[in-house]
PDB file of C-alpha atoms and ligand atoms in Angstrom:
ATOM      1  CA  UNK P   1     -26.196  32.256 -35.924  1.00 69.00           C
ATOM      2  CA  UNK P   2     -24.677  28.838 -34.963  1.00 78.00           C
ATOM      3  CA  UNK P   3     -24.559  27.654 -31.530  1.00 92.00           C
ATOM      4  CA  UNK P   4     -21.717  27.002 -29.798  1.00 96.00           C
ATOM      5  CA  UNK P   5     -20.185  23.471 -30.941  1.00 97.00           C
ATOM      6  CA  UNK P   6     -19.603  20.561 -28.735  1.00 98.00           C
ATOM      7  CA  UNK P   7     -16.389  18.677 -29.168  1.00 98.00           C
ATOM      8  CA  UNK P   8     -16.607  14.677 -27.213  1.00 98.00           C
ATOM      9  CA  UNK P   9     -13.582  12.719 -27.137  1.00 98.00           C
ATOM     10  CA  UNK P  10     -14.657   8.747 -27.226  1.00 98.00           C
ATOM     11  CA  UNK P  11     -11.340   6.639 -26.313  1.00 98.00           C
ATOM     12  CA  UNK P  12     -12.578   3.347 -26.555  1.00 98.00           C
ATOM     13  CA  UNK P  13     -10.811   0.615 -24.990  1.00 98.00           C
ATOM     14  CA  UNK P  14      -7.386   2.336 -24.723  1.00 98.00           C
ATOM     15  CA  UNK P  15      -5.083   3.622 -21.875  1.00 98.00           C
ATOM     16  CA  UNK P  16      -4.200   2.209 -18.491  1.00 98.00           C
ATOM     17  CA  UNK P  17      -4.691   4.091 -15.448  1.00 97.00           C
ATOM     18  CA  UNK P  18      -1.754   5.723 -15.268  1.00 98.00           C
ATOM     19  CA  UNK P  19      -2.139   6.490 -18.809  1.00 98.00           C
ATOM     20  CA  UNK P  20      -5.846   7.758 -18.373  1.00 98.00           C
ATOM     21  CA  UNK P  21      -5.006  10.100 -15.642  1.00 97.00           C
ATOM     22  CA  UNK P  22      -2.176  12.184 -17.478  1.00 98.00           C
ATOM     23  CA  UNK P  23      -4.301  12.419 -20.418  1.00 98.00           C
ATOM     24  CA  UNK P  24      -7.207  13.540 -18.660  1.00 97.00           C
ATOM     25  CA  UNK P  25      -4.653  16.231 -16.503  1.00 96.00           C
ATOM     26  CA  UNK P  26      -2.853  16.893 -19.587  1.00 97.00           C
ATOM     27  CA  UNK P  27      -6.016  18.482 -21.775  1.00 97.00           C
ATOM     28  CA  UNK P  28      -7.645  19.844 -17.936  1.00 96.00           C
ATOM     29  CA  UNK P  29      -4.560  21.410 -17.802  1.00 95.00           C
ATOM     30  CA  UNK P  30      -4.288  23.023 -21.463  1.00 95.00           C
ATOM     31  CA  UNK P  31      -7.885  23.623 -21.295  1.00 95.00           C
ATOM     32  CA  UNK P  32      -7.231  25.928 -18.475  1.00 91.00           C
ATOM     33  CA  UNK P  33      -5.516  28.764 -21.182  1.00 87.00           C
ATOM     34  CA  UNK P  34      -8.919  29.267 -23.023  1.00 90.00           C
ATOM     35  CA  UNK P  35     -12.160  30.900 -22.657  1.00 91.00           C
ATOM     36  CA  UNK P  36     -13.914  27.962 -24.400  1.00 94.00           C
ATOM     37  CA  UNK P  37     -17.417  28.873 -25.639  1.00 95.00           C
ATOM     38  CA  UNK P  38     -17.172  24.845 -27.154  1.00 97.00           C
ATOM     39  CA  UNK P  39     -17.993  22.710 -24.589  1.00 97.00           C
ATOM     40  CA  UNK P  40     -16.038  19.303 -24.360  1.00 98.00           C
ATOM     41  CA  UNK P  41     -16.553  16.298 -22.940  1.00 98.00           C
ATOM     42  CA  UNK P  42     -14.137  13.084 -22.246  1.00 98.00           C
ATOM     43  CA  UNK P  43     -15.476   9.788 -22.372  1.00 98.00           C
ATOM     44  CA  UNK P  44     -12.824   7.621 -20.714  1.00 98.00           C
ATOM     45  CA  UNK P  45     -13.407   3.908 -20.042  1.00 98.00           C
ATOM     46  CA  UNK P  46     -16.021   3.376 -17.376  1.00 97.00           C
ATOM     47  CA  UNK P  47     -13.172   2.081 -15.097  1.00 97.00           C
ATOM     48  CA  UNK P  48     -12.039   5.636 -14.943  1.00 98.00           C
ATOM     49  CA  UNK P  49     -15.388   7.226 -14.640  1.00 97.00           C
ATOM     50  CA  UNK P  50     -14.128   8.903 -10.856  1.00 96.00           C
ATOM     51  CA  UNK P  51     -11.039   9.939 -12.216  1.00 96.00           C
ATOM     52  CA  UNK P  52     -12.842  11.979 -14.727  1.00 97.00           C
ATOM     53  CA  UNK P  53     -15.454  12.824 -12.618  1.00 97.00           C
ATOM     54  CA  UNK P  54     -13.154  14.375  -9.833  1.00 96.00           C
ATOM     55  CA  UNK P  55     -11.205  16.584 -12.489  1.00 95.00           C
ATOM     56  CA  UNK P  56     -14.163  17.504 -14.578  1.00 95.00           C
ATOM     57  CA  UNK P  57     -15.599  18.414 -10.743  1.00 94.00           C
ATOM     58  CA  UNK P  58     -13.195  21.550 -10.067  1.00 92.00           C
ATOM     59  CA  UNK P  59     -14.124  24.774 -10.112  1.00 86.00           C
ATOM     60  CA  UNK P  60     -12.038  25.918 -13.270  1.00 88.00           C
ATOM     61  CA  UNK P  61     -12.342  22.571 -15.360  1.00 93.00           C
ATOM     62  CA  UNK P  62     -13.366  23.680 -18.710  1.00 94.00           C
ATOM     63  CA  UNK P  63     -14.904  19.757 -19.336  1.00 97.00           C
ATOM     64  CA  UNK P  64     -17.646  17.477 -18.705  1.00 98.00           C
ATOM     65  CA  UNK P  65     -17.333  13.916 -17.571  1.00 98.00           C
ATOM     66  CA  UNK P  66     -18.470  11.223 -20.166  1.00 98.00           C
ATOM     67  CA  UNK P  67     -18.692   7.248 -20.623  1.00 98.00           C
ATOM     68  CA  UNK P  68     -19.004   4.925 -23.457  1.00 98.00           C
ATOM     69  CA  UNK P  69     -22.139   2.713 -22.373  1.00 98.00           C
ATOM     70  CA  UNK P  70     -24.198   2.278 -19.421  1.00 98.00           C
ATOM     71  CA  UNK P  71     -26.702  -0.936 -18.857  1.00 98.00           C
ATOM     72  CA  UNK P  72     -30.366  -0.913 -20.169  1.00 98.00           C
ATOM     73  CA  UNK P  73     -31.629  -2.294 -16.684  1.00 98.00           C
ATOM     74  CA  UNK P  74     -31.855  -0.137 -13.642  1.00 97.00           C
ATOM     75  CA  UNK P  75     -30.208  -1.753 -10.577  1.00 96.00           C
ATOM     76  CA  UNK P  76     -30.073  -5.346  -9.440  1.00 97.00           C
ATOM     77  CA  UNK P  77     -28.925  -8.789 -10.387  1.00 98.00           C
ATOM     78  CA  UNK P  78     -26.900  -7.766 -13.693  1.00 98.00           C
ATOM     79  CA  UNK P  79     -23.986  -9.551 -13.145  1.00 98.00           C
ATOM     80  CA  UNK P  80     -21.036  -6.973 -14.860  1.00 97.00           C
ATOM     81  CA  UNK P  81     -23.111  -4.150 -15.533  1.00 98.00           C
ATOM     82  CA  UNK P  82     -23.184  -0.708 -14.598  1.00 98.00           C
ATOM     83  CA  UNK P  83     -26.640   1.414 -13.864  1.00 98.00           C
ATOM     84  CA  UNK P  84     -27.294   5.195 -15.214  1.00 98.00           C
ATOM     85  CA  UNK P  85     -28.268   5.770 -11.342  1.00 98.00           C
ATOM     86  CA  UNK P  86     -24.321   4.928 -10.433  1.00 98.00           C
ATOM     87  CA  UNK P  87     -23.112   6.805 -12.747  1.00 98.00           C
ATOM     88  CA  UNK P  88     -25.465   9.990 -12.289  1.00 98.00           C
ATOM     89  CA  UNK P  89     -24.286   9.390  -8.037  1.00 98.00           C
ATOM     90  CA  UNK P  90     -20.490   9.988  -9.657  1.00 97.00           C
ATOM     91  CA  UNK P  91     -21.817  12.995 -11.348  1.00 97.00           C
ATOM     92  CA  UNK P  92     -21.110  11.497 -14.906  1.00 98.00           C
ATOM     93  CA  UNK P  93     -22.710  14.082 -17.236  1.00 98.00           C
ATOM     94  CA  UNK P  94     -22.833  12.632 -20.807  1.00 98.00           C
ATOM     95  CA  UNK P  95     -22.953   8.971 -21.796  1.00 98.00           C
ATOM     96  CA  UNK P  96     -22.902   8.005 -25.500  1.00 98.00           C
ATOM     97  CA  UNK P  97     -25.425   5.135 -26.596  1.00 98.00           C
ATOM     98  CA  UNK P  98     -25.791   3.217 -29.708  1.00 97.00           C
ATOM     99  CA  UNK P  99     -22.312   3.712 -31.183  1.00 98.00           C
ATOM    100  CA  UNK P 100     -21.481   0.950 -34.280  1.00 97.00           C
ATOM    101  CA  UNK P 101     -18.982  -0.636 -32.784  1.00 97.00           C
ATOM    102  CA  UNK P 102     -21.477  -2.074 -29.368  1.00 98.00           C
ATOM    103  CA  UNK P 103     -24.151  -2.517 -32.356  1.00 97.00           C
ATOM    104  CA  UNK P 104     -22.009  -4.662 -34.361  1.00 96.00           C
ATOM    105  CA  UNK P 105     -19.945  -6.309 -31.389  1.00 97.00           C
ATOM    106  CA  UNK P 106     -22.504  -6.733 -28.460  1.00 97.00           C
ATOM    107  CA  UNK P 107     -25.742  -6.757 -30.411  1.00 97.00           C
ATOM    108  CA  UNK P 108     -27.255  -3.325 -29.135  1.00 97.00           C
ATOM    109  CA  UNK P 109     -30.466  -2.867 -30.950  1.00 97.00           C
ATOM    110  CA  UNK P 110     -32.160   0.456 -31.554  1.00 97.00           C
ATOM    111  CA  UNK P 111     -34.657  -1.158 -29.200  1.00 98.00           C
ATOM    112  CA  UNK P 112     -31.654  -1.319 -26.293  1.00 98.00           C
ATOM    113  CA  UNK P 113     -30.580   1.713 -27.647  1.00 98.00           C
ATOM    114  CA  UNK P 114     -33.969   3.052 -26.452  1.00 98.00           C
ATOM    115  CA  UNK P 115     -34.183   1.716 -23.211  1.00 98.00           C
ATOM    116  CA  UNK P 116     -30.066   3.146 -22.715  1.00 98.00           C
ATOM    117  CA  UNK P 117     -31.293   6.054 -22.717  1.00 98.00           C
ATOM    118  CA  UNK P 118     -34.166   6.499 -20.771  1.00 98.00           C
ATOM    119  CA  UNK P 119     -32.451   4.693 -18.402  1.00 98.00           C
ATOM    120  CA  UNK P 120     -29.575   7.984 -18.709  1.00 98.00           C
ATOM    121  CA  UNK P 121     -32.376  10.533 -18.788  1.00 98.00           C
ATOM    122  CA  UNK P 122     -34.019   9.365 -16.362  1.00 98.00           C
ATOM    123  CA  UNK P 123     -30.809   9.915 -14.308  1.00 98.00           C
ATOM    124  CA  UNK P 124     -30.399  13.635 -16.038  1.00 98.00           C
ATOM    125  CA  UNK P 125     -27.664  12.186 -18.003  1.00 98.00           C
ATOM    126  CA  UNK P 126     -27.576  13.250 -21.607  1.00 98.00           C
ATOM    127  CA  UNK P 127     -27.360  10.272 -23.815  1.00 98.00           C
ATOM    128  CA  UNK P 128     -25.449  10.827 -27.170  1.00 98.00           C
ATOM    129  CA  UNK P 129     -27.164   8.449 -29.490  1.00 98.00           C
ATOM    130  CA  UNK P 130     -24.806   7.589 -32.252  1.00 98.00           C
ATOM    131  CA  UNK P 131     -26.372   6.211 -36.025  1.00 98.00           C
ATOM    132  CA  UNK P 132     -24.766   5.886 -39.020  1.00 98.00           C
ATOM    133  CA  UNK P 133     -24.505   3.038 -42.100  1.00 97.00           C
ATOM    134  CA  UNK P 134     -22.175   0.697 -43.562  1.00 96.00           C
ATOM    135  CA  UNK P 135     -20.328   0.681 -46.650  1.00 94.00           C
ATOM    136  CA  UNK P 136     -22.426  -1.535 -48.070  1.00 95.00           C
ATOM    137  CA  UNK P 137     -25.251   0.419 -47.404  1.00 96.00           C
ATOM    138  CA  UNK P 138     -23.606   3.941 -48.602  1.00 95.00           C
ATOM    139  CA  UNK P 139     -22.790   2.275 -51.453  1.00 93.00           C
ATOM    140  CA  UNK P 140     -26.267   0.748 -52.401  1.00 96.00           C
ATOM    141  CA  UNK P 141     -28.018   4.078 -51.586  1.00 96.00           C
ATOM    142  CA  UNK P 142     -29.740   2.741 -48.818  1.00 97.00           C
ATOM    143  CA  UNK P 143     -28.207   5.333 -46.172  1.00 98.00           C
ATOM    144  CA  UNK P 144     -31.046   7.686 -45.415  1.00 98.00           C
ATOM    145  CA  UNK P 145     -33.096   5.066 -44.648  1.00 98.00           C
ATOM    146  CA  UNK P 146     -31.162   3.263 -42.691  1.00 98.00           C
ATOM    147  CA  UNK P 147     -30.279   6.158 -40.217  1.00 98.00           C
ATOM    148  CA  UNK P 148     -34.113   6.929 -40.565  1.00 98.00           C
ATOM    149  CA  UNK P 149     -34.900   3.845 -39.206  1.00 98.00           C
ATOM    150  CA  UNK P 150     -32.282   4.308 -36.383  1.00 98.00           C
ATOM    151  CA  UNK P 151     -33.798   7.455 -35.263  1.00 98.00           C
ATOM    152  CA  UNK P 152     -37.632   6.622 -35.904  1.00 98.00           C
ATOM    153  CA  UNK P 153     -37.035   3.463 -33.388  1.00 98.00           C
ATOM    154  CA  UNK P 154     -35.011   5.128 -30.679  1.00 97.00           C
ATOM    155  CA  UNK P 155     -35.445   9.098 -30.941  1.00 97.00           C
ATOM    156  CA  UNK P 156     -39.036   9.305 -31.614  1.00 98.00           C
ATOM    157  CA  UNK P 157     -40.371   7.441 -28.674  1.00 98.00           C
ATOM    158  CA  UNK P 158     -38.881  10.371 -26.554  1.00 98.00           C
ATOM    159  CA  UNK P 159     -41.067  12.921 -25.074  1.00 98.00           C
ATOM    160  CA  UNK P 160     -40.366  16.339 -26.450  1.00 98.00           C
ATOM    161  CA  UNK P 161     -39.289  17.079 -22.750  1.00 98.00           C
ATOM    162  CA  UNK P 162     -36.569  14.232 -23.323  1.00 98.00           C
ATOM    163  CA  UNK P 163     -35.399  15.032 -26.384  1.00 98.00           C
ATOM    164  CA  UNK P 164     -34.869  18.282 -25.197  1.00 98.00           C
ATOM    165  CA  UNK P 165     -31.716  16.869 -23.115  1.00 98.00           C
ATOM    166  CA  UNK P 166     -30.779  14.361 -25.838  1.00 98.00           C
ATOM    167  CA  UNK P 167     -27.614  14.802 -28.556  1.00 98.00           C
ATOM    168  CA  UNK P 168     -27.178  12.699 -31.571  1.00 98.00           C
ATOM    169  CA  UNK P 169     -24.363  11.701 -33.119  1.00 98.00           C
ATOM    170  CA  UNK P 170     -23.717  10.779 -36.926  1.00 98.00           C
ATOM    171  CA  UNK P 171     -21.183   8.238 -37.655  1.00 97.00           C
ATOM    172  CA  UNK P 172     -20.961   6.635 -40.630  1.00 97.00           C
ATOM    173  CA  UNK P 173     -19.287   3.165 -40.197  1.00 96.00           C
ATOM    174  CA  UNK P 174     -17.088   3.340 -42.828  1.00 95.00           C
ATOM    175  CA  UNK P 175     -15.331   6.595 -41.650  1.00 94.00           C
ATOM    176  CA  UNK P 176     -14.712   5.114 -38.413  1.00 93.00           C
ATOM    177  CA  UNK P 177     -11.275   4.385 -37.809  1.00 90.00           C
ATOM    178  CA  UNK P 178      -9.933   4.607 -41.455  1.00 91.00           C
ATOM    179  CA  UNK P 179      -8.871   7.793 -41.880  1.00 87.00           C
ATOM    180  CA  UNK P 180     -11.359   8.180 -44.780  1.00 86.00           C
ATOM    181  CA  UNK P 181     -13.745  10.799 -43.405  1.00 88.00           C
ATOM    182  CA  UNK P 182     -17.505  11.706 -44.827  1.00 90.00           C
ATOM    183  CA  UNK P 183     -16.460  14.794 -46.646  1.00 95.00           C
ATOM    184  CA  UNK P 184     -17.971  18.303 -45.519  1.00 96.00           C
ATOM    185  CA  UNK P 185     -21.120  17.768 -47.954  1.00 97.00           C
ATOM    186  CA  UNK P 186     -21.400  14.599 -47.235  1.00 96.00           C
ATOM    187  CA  UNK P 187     -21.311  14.783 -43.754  1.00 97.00           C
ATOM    188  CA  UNK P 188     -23.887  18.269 -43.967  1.00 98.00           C
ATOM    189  CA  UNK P 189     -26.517  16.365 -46.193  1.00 98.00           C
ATOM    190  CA  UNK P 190     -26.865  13.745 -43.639  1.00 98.00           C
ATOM    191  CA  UNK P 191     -26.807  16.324 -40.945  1.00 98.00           C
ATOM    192  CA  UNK P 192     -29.753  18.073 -42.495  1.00 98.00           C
ATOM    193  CA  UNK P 193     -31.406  15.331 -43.021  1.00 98.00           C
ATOM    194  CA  UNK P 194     -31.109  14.146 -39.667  1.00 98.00           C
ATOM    195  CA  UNK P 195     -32.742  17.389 -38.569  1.00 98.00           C
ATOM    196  CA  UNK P 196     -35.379  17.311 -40.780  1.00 98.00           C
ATOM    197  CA  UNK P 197     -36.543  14.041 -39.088  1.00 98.00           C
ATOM    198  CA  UNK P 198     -36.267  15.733 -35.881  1.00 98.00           C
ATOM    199  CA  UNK P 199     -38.582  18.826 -37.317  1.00 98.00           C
ATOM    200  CA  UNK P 200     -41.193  16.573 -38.376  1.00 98.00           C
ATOM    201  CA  UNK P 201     -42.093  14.579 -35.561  1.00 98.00           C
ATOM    202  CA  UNK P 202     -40.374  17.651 -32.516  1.00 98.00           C
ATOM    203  CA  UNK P 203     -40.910  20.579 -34.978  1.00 98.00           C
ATOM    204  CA  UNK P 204     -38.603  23.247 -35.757  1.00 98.00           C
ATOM    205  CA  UNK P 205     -37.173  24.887 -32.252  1.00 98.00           C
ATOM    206  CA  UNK P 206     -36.162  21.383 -31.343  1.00 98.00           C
ATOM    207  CA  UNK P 207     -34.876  20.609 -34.727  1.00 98.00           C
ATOM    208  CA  UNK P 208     -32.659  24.106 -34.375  1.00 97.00           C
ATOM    209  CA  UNK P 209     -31.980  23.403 -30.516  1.00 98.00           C
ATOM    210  CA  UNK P 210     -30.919  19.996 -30.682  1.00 98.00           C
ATOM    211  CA  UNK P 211     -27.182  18.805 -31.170  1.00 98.00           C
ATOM    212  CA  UNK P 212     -26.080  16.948 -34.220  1.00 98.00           C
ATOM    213  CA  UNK P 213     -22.622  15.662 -34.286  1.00 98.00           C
ATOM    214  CA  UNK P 214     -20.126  14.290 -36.949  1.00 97.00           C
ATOM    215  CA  UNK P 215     -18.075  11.667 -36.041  1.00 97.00           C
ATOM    216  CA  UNK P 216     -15.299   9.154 -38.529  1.00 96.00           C
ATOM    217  CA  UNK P 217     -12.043  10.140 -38.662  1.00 95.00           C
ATOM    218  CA  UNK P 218     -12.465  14.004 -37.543  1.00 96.00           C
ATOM    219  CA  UNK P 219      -9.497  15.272 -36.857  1.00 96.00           C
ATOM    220  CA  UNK P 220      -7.324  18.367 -36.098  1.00 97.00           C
ATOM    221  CA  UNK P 221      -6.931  18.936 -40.159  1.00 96.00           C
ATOM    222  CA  UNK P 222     -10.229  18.571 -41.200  1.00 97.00           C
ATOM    223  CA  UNK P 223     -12.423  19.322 -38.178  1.00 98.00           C
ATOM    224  CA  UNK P 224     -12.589  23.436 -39.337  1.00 97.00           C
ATOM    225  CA  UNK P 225     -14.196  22.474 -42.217  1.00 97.00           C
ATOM    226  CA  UNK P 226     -16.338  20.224 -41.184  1.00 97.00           C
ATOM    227  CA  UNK P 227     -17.530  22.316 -38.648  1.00 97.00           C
ATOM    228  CA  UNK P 228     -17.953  25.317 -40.704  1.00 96.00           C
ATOM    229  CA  UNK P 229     -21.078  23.113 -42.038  1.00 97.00           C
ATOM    230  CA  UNK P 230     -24.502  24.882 -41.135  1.00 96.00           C
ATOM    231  CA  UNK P 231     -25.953  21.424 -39.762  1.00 97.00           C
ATOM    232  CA  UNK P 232     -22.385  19.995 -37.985  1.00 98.00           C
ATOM    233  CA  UNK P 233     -22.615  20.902 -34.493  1.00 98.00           C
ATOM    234  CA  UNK P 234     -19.644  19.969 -33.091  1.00 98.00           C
ATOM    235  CA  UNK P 235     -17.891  16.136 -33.744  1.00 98.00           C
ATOM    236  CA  UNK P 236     -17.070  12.774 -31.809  1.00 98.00           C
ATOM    237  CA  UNK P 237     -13.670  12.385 -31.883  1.00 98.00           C
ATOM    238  CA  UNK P 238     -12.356   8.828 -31.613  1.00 98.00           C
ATOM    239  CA  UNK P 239      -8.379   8.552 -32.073  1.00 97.00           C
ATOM    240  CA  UNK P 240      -7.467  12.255 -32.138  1.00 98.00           C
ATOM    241  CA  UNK P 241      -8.895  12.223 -28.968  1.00 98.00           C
ATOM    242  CA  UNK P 242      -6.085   9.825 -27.421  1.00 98.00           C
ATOM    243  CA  UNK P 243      -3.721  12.863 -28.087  1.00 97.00           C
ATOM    244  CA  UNK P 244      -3.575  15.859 -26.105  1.00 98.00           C
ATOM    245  CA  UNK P 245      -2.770  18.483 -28.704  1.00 97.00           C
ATOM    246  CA  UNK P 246      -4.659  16.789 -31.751  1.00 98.00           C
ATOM    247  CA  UNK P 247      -7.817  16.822 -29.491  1.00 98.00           C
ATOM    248  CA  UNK P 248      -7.159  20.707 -28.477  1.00 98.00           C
ATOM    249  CA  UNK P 249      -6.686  21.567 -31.861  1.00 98.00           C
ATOM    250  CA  UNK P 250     -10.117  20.508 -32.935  1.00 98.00           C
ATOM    251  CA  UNK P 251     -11.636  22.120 -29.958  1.00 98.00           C
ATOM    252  CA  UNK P 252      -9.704  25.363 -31.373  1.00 97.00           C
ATOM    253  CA  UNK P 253     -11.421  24.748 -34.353  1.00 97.00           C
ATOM    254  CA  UNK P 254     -14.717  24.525 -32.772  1.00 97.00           C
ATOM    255  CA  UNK P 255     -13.613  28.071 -31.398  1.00 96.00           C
ATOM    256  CA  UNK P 256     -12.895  29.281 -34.509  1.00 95.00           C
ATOM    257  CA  UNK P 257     -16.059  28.517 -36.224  1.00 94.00           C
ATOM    258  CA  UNK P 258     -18.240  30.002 -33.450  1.00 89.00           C
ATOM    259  CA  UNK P 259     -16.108  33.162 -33.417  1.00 86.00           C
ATOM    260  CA  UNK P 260     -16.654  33.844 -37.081  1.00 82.00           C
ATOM    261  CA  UNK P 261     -20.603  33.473 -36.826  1.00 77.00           C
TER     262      UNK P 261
HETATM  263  P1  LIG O   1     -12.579   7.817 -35.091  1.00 80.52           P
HETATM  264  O1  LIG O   1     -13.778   7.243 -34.193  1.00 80.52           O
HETATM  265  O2  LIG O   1     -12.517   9.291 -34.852  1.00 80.52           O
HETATM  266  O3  LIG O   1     -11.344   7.081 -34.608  1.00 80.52           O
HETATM  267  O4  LIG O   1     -12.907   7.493 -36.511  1.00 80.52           O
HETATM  268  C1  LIG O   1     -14.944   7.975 -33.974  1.00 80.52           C
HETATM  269  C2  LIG O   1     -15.898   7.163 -33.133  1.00 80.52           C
HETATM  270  O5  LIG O   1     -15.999   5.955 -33.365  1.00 80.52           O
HETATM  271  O6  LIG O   1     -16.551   7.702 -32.212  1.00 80.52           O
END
């Protein structure tokens, strides 16, 4: 049987405030029709992190409050930064770690990727710790081992008891953005694979427990059949997440899948 799938919407650096609050409003609000067994999550800018907070805080929200990045240190003199402890006192829920784009722009190694998220579980937030390779690397067969790596230098230095709370989240760079997305097999081999590093080192109830995500270019026409895939456990959503109804309809996708298994 598959588990329910989980469905995160990552906006990056887009909206304004005014913008961010009828978006968030907008899918509360359309959310409110459903009896979602897919649970969703909105990672605003950090900015907004109340405003998402206070929404996803109501009795009948149907969401979970996310953010993009947190800071690797715990509280002090970090001029800029913002601590898992502030954002666990706002009752942020998810945080996602390690995605390409802060690898590639602000140098996050999988060592900082590491400390990220102890730092979040420390603070019972559940870190979703994206990997994924470049073209480049796709191209010169060199994936596997590059999201091996990725996981062997953040994800295994977790305590079973940690990666118990932790979700992971494959993105391979050259899906991100372009509208060229991993296809289903592609995107289910890695999956597995993913898994089957998981197995070896948590065994196999935490390989089956824990949640593995696609993410490049999902969207409302192909996320059913990427999620029909026996390893894809839901997706991260970047730019169909900046629309209301394109995000919805890859939640009701989500739905769809679970219903039929
Ligand atoms: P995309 O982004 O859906 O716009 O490709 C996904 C992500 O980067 O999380």
């Amino acid at each position: 049987m598959m588990k329910p799938k989980i469905v995160i919407g990552n906006w990056k650096m887009n909206k304004n405030f005014d913008e961010a609050e009828n978006l968030i409003c907008e899918i509360g609000e359309k959310l409110e029709n459903y009896n979602l067994e897919t649970e969703v999550v909105l990672c605003p800018p950090l900015v907004y992190a109340e405003l998402v907070t206070d929404i996803a805080d109501q009795d009948n929200a149907q969401f979970y409050a996310g953010v993009q990045n947190v800071s690797e240190y715990e509280n002090g003199a970090y001029t800029g930064e913002v601590s898992a402890e502030m954002l666990a006192s706002m009752n942020v829920a998810f945080c996602i770690v390690g995605h390409s784009e802060r690898r590639k722009y602000f140098g996050e190694t999988n060592d900082i990727v590491l400390k990220k998220m102890l730092r979040l579980l420390a603070n019972d937030i559940v870190p979703v710790m994206c990997c994924g390779e470049s073209l480049d690397e796709r191209k010169s067969g060199s994936h596997f081992d590059v999201v091996k790596k990725q996981i062997e230098e953040s994800i295994y230095n977790l305590t079973p008891e940690q990666m118990e709370r932790t979700m992971i989240a494959y993105e391979p760079i050259w899906a991100i953005g372009t509208g060229e997305t991993a296809t289903p097999a592609q995107a289910q081999e890695m999956l597995a694979f993913i898994r089957s590093l998981i197995e070896k080192k948590f065994g196999t109830e935490m390989a089956v427990s824990t949640y593995i995500l696609y993410g490049g270019s999902c969207n409302a026409k192909n996320a059913l059949e990427l999620f029909s895939q026996q390893d894809v456990d839901g997706g991260l959503i970047g730019g169909a997440s900046l629309k209301a109804d394109d995000f919805i309809k890859i939640i009701e996708a989500g739905e769809t899948v679970c219903k039929d298994n």
